[in-house]
mmCIF file of C-alpha atoms in Angstrom:
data_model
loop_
_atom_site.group_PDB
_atom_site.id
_atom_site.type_symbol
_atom_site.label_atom_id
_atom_site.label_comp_id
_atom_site.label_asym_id
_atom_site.label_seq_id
_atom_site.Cartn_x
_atom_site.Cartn_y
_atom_site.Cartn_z
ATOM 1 C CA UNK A 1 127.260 277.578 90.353
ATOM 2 C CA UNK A 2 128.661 277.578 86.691
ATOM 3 C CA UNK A 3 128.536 280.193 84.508
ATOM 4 C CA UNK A 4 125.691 280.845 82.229
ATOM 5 C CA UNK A 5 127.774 281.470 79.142
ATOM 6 C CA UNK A 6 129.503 277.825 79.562
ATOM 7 C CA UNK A 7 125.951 276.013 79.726
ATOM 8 C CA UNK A 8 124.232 274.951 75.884
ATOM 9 C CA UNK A 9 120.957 274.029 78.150
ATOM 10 C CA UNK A 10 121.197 270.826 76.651
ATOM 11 C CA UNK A 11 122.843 269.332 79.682
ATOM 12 C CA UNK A 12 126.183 268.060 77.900
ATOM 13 C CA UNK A 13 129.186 270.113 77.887
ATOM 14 C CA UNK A 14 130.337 272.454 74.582
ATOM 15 C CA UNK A 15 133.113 271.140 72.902
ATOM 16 C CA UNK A 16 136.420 273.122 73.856
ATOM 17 C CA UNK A 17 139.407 274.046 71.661
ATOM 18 C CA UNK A 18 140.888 270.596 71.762
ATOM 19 C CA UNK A 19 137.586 268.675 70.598
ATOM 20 C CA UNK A 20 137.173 271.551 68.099
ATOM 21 C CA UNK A 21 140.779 271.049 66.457
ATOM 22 C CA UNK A 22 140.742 267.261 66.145
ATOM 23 C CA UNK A 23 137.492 267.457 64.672
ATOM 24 C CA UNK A 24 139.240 269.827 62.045
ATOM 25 C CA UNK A 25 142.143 267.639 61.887
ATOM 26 C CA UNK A 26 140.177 264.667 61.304
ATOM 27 C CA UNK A 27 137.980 266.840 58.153
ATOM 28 C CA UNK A 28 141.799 268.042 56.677
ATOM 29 C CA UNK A 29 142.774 264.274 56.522
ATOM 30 C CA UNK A 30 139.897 263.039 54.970
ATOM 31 C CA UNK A 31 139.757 265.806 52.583
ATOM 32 C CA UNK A 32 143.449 265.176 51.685
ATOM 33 C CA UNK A 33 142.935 261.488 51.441
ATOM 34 C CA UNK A 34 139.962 262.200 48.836
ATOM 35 C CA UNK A 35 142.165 263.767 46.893
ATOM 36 C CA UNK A 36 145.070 261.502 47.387
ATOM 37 C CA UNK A 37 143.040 258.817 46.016
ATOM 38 C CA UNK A 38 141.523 261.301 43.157
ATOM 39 C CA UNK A 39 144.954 262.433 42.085
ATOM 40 C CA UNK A 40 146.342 258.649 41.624
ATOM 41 C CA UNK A 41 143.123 258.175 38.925
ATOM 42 C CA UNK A 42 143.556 261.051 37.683
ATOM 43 C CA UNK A 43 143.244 261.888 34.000
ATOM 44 C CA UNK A 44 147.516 261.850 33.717
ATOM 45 C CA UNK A 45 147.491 258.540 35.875
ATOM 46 C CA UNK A 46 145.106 257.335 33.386
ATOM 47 C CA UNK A 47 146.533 258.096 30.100
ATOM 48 C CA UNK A 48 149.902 256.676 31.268
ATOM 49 C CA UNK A 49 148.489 253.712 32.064
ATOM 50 C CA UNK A 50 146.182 253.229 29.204
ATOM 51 C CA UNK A 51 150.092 254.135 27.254
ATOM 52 C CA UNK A 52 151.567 251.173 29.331
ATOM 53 C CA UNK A 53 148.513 248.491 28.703
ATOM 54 C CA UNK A 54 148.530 249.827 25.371
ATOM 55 C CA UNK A 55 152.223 247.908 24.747
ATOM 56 C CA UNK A 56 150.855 244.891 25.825
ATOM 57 C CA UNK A 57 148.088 244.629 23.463
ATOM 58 C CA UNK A 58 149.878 245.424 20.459
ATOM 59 C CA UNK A 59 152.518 242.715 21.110
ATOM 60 C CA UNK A 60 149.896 240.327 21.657
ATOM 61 C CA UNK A 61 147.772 241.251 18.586
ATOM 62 C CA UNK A 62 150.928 242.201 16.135
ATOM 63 C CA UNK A 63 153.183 239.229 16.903
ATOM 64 C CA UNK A 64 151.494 236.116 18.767
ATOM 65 C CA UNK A 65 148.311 236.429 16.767
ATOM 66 C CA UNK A 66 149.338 238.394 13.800
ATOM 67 C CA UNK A 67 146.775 236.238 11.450
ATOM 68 C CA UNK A 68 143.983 237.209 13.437
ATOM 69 C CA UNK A 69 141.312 240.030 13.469
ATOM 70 C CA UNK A 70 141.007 242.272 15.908
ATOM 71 C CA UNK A 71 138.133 244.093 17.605
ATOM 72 C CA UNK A 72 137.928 246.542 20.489
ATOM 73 C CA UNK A 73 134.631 245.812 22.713
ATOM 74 C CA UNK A 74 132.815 248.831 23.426
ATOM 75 C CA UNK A 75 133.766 251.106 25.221
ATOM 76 C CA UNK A 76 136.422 250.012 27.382
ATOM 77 C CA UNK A 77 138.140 248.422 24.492
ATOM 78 C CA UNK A 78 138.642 251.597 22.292
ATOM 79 C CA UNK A 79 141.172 252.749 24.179
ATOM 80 C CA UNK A 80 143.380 249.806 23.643
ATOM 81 C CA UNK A 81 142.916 249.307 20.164
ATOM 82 C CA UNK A 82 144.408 251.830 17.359
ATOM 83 C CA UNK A 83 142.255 252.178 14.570
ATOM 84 C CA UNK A 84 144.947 251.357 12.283
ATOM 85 C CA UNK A 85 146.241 248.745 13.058
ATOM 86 C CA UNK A 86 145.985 245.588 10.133
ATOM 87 C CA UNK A 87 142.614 243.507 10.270
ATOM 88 C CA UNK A 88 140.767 245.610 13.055
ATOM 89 C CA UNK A 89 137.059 245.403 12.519
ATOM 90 C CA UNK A 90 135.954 248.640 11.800
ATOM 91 C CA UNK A 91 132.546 248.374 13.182
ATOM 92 C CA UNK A 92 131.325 248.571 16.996
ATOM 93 C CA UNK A 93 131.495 245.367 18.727
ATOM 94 C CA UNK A 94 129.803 245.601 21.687
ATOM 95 C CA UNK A 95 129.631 242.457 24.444
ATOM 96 C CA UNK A 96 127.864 243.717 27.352
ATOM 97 C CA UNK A 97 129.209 242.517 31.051
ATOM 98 C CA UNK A 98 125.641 243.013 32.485
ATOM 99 C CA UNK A 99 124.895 240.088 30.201
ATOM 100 C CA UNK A 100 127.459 237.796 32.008
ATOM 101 C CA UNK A 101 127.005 239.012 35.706
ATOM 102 C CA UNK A 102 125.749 236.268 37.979
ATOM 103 C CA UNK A 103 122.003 235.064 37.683
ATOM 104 C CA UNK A 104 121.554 238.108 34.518
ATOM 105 C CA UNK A 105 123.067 235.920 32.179
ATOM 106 C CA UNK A 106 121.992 235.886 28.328
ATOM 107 C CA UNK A 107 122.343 236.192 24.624
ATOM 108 C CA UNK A 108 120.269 239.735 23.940
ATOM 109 C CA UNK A 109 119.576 239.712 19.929
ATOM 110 C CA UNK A 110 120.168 243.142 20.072
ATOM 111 C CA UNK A 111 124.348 242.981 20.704
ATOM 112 C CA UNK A 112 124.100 239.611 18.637
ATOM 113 C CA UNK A 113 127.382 240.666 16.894
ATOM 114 C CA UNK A 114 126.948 238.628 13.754
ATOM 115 C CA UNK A 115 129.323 241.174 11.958
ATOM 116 C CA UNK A 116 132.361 239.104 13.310
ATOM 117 C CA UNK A 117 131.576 235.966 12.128
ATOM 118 C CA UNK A 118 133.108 236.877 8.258
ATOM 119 C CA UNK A 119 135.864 238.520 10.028
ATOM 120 C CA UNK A 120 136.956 235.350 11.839
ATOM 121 C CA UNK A 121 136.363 233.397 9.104
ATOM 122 C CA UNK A 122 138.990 235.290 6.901
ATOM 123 C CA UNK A 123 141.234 235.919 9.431
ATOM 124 C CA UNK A 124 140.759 232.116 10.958
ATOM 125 C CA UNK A 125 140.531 233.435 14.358
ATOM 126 C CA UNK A 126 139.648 236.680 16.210
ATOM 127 C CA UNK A 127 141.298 238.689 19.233
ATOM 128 C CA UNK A 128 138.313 240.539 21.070
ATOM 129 C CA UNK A 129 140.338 242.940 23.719
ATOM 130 C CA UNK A 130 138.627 244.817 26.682
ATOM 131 C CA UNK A 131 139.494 245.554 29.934
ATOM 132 C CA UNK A 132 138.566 245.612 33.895
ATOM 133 C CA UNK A 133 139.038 247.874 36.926
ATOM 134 C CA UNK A 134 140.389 246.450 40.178
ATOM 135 C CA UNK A 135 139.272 242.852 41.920
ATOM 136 C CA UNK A 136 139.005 240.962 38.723
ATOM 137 C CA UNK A 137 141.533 239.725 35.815
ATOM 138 C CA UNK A 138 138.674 239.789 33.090
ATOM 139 C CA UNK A 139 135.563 241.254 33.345
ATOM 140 C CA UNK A 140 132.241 239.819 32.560
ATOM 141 C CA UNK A 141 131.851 240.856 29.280
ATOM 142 C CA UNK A 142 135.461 238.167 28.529
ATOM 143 C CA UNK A 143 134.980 235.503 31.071
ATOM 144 C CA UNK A 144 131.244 235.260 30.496
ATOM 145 C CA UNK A 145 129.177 237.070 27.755
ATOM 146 C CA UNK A 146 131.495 235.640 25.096
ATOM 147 C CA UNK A 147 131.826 232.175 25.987
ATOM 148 C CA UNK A 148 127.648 232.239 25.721
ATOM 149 C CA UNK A 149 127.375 233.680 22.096
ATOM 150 C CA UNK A 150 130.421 231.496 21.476
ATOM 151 C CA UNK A 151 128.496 228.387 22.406
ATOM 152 C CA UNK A 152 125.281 230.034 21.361
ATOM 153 C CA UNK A 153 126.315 230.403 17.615
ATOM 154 C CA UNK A 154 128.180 227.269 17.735
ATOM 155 C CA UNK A 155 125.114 225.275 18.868
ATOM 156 C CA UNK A 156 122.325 227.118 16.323
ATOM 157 C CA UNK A 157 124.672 226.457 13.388
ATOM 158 C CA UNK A 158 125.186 223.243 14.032
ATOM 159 C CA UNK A 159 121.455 222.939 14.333
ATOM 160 C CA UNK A 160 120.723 224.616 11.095
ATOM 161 C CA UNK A 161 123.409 223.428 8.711
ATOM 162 C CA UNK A 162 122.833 219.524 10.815
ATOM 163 C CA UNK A 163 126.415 220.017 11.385
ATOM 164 C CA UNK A 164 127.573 216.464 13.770
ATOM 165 C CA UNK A 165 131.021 216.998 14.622
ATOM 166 C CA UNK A 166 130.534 220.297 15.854
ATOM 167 C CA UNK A 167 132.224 221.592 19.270
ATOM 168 C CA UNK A 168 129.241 222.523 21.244
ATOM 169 C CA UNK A 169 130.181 222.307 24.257
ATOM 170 C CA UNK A 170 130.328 225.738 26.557
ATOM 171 C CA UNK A 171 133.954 226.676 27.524
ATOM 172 C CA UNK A 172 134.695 229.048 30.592
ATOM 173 C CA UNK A 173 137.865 229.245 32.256
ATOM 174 C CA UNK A 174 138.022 227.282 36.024
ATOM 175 C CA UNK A 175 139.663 230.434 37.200
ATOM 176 C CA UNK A 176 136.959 233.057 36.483
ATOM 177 C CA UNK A 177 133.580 230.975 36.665
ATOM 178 C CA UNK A 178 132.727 228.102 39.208
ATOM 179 C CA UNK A 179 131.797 224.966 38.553
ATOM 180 C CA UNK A 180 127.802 225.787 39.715
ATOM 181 C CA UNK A 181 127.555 228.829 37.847
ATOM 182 C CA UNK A 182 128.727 227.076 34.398
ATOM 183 C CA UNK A 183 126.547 224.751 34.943
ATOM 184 C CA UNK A 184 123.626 227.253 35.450
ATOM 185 C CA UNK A 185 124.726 229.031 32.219
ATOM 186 C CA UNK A 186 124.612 225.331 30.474
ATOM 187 C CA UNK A 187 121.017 225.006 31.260
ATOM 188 C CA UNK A 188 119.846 228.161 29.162
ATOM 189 C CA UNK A 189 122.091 227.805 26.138
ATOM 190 C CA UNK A 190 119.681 225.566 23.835
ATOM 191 C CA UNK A 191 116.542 228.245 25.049
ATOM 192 C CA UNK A 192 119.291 230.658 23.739
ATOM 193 C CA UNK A 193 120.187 228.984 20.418
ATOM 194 C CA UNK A 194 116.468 228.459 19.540
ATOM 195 C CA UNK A 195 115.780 232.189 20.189
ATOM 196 C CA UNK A 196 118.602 233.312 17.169
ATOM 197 C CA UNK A 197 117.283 230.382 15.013
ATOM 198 C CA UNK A 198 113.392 231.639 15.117
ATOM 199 C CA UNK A 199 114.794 235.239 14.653
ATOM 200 C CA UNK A 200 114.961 237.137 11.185
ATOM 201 C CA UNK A 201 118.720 236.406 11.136
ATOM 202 C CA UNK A 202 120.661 235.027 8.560
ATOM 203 C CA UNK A 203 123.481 232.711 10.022
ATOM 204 C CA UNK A 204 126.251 231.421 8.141
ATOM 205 C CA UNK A 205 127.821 228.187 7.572
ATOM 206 C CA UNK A 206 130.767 228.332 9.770
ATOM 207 C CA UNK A 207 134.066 226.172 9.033
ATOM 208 C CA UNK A 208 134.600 225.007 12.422
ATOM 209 C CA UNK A 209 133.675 226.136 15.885
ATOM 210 C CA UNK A 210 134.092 229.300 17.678
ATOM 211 C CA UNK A 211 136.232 228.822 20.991
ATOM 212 C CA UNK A 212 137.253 231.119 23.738
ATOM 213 C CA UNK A 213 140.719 231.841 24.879
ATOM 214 C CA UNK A 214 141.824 234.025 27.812
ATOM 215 C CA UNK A 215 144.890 236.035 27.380
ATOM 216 C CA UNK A 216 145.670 238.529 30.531
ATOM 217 C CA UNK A 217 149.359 240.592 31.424
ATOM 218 C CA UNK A 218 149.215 237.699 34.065
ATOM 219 C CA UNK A 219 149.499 234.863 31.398
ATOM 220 C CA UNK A 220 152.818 233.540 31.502
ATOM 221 C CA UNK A 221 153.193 231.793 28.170
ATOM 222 C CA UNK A 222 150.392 232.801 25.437
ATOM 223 C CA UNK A 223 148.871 229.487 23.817
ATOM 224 C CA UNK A 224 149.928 228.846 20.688
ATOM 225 C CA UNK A 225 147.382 229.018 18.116
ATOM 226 C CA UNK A 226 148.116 228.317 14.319
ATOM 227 C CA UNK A 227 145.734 228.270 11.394
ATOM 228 C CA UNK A 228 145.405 224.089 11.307
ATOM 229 C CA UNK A 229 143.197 224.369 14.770
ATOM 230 C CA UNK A 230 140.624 222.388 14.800
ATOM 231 C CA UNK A 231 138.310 225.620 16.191
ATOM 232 C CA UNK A 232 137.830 229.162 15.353
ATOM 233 C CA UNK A 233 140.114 230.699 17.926
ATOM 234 C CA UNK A 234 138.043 233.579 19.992
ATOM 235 C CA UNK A 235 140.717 234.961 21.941
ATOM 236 C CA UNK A 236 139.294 236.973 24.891
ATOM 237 C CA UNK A 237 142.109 239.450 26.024
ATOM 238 C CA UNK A 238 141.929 241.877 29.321
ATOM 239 C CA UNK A 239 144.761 244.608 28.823
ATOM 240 C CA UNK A 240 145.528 245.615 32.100
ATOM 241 C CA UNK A 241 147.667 244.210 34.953
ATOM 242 C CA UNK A 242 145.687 242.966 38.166
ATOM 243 C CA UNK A 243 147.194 245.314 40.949
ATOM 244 C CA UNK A 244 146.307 245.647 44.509
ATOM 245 C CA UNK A 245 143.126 248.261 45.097
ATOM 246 C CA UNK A 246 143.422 248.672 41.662
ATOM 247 C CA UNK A 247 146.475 251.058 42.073
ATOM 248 C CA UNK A 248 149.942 250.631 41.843
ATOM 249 C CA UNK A 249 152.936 253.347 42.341
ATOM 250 C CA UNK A 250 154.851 252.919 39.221
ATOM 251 C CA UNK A 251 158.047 255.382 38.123
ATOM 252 C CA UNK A 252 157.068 258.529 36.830
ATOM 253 C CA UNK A 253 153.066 257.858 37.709
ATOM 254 C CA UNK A 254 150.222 255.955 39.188
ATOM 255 C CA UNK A 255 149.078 252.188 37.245
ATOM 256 C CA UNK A 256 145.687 252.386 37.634
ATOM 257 C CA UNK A 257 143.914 249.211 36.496
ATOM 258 C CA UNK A 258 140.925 248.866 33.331
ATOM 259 C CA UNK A 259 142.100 253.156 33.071
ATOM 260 C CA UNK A 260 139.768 253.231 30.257
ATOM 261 C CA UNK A 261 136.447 252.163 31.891
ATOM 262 C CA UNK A 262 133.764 254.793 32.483
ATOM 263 C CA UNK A 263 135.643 257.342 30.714
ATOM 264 C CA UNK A 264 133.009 259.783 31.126
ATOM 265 C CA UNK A 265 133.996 260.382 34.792
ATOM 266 C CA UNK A 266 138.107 261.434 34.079
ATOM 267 C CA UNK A 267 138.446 261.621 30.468
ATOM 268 C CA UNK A 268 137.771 265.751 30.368
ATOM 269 C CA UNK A 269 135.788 265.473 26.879
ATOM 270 C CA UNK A 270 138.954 263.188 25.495
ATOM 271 C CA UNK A 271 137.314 259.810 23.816
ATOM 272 C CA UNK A 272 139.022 257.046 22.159
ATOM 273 C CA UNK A 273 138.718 258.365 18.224
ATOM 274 C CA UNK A 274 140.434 261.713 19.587
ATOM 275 C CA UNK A 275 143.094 259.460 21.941
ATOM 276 C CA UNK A 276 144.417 257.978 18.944
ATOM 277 C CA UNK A 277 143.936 261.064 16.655
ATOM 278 C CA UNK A 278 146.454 263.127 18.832
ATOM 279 C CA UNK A 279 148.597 260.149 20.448
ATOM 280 C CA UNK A 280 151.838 261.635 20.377
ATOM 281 C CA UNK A 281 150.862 265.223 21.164
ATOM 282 C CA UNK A 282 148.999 263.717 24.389
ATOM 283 C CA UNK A 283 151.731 261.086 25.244
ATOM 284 C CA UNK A 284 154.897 263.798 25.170
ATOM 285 C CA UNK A 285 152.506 265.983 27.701
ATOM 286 C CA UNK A 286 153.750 266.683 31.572
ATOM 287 C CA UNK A 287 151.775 265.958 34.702
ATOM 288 C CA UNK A 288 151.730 269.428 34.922
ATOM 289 C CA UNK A 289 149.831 270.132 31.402
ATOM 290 C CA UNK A 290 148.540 267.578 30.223
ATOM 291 C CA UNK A 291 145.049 268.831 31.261
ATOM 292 C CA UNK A 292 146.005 271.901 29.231
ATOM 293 C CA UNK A 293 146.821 269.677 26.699
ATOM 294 C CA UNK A 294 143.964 267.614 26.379
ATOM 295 C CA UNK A 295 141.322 270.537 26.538
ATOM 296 C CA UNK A 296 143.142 271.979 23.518
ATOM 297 C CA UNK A 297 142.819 269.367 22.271
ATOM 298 C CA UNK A 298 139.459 268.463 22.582
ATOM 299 C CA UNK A 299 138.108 272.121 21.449
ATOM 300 C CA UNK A 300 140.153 271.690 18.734
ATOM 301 C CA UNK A 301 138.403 268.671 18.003
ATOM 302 C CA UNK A 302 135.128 269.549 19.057
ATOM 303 C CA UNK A 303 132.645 268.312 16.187
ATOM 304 C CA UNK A 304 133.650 264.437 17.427
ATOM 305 C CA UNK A 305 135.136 264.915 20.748
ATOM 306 C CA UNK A 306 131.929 263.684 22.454
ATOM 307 C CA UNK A 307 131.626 260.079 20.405
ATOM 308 C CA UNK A 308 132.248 257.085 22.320
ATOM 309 C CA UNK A 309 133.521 255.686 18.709
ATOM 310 C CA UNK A 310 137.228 254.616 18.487
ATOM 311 C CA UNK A 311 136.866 254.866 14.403
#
């Protein structure tokens, strides 16, 4: 008969030592796994990569566009974009992904971003830079939401001013959006033109055409765009590199990929205005203090620490 002590009543038998310490070996992995993965994204992971990306951008908007303006899309942008850097637009341009994404898309009156059409008209062109996190080169807001207000603006000024020789066709890159779901987007874009056209907005006369271009860390040769274009160059650049899982082991630290999306969720107070306000105190910082650093920091800088302005 067995003994009473060794019987639950439930009719299976009680886990023994064994079961007991692979279930706690199995909890221990996990839990070092979890923060494995939270340790390579980081907030020192993140402003080492948002250093790295930052390199790339400059080069492309300082020397292969150097004529053009350039403006940071909310919020992701801000990080990528130093506020004083020549011909940066120094209000918020904001291009929303959730505009682009599959089946959602559309030109909302409320982002309608009309502040960027002098801007590219004095500067002949326009760099636009933002960023995504693992899975995709560009995100939505690049591949997608500017092509439409591209074509959008293109179409209701040539409307307006009865402008013939206008470009007003919609231009996506083969890469990024299929063949079906450009031709989905084409069927909305007149509905989408009339909408600005019966609004209380003011459009100007534009010179030529806006255009997108897509510029990524994965583009092997920039295209060459000078001022005798035949198009307003729109030139939609994604900052970081396209890595595996969105991680990559670099030396020194962890690339993680789009580092300044969400910011809210690793950033430790730290926004974009602040970022570039204290740049070299925050890039010279260890692994070991730089969250030391960057809540000094942001104390110190408490009256503006929380806005998700880069200005």
């Amino acid at each position: 008969m067995p003994d009473d002590d060794d019987d639950d009543g439930s009719g299976r038998d009680s886990p023994n030592d064994a079961d007991l310490k692979t279930l706690d070996l199995g909890l221990t992995l996990k839990s070092d796994l979890k923060n494995m993965v939270k340790e390579k994204t980081g907030l020192y992971n993140r402003l080492r990569s948002i250093q790295y990306d930052n390199d790339f951008v400059a080069r492309i908007c300082q020397q292969v566009y150097p004529h053009f303006a350039v403006a940071p899309n909310l919020r992701c942008g801000a990080w990528y974009v130093k506020p004083a850097w020549p011909r940066v637009v120094q209000h918020p341009v904001y291009f929303k992904s959730t505009d682009g994404h599959y089946n959602n898309w559309d030109f909302n009156l409320r982002r309608a971003n009309l502040h960027l059409l002098a801007a590219i008209q004095d500067h002949h062109g326009i760099v636009i830079v933002d960023s995504t996190r693992k899975g995709k080169r560009f995100p939505d807001a690049l591949s997608k939401t500017v092509p439409i207000w591209c074509c959008v603006l293109n179409r209701a000024v040539a409307k307006i001013f009865g402008i013939q020789t206008f470009d007003v066709d919609l231009h996506t890159s083969p890469r990024t959006v299929s063949r079906s779901e450009h031709s989905q987007i084409e069927e909305r874009l007149d509905i989408w033109a009339e909408r600005i056209l019966q609004s209380a907005f003011t459009l100007p006369r534009l010179s030529k055409p806006l255009r997108p271009i897509w510029v990524s860390p994965d583009t092997e040769v920039p295209p060459q765009l000078s001022l005798a274009t035949d198009f307003h160059p729109v030139v939609c650049l994604s900052a970081s590199e396209m890595v595996e899982d969105g991680v990559e082991r670099r030396h020194g630290y962890c690339y993680v990929q789009g580092s300044g999306d969400d910011h809210e969720s690793w950033s430790q107070g730290l926004s974009p205005s602040t970022y570039w306000r204290h740049l070299d105190q925050i890039v010279s910082a260890s692994h070991d203090a730089i969250d030391a650093v960057v809540a000094n920091i942001v104390e110190q800088d408490s009256p503006t620490s929380g806005n998700a302005s880069w200005s």
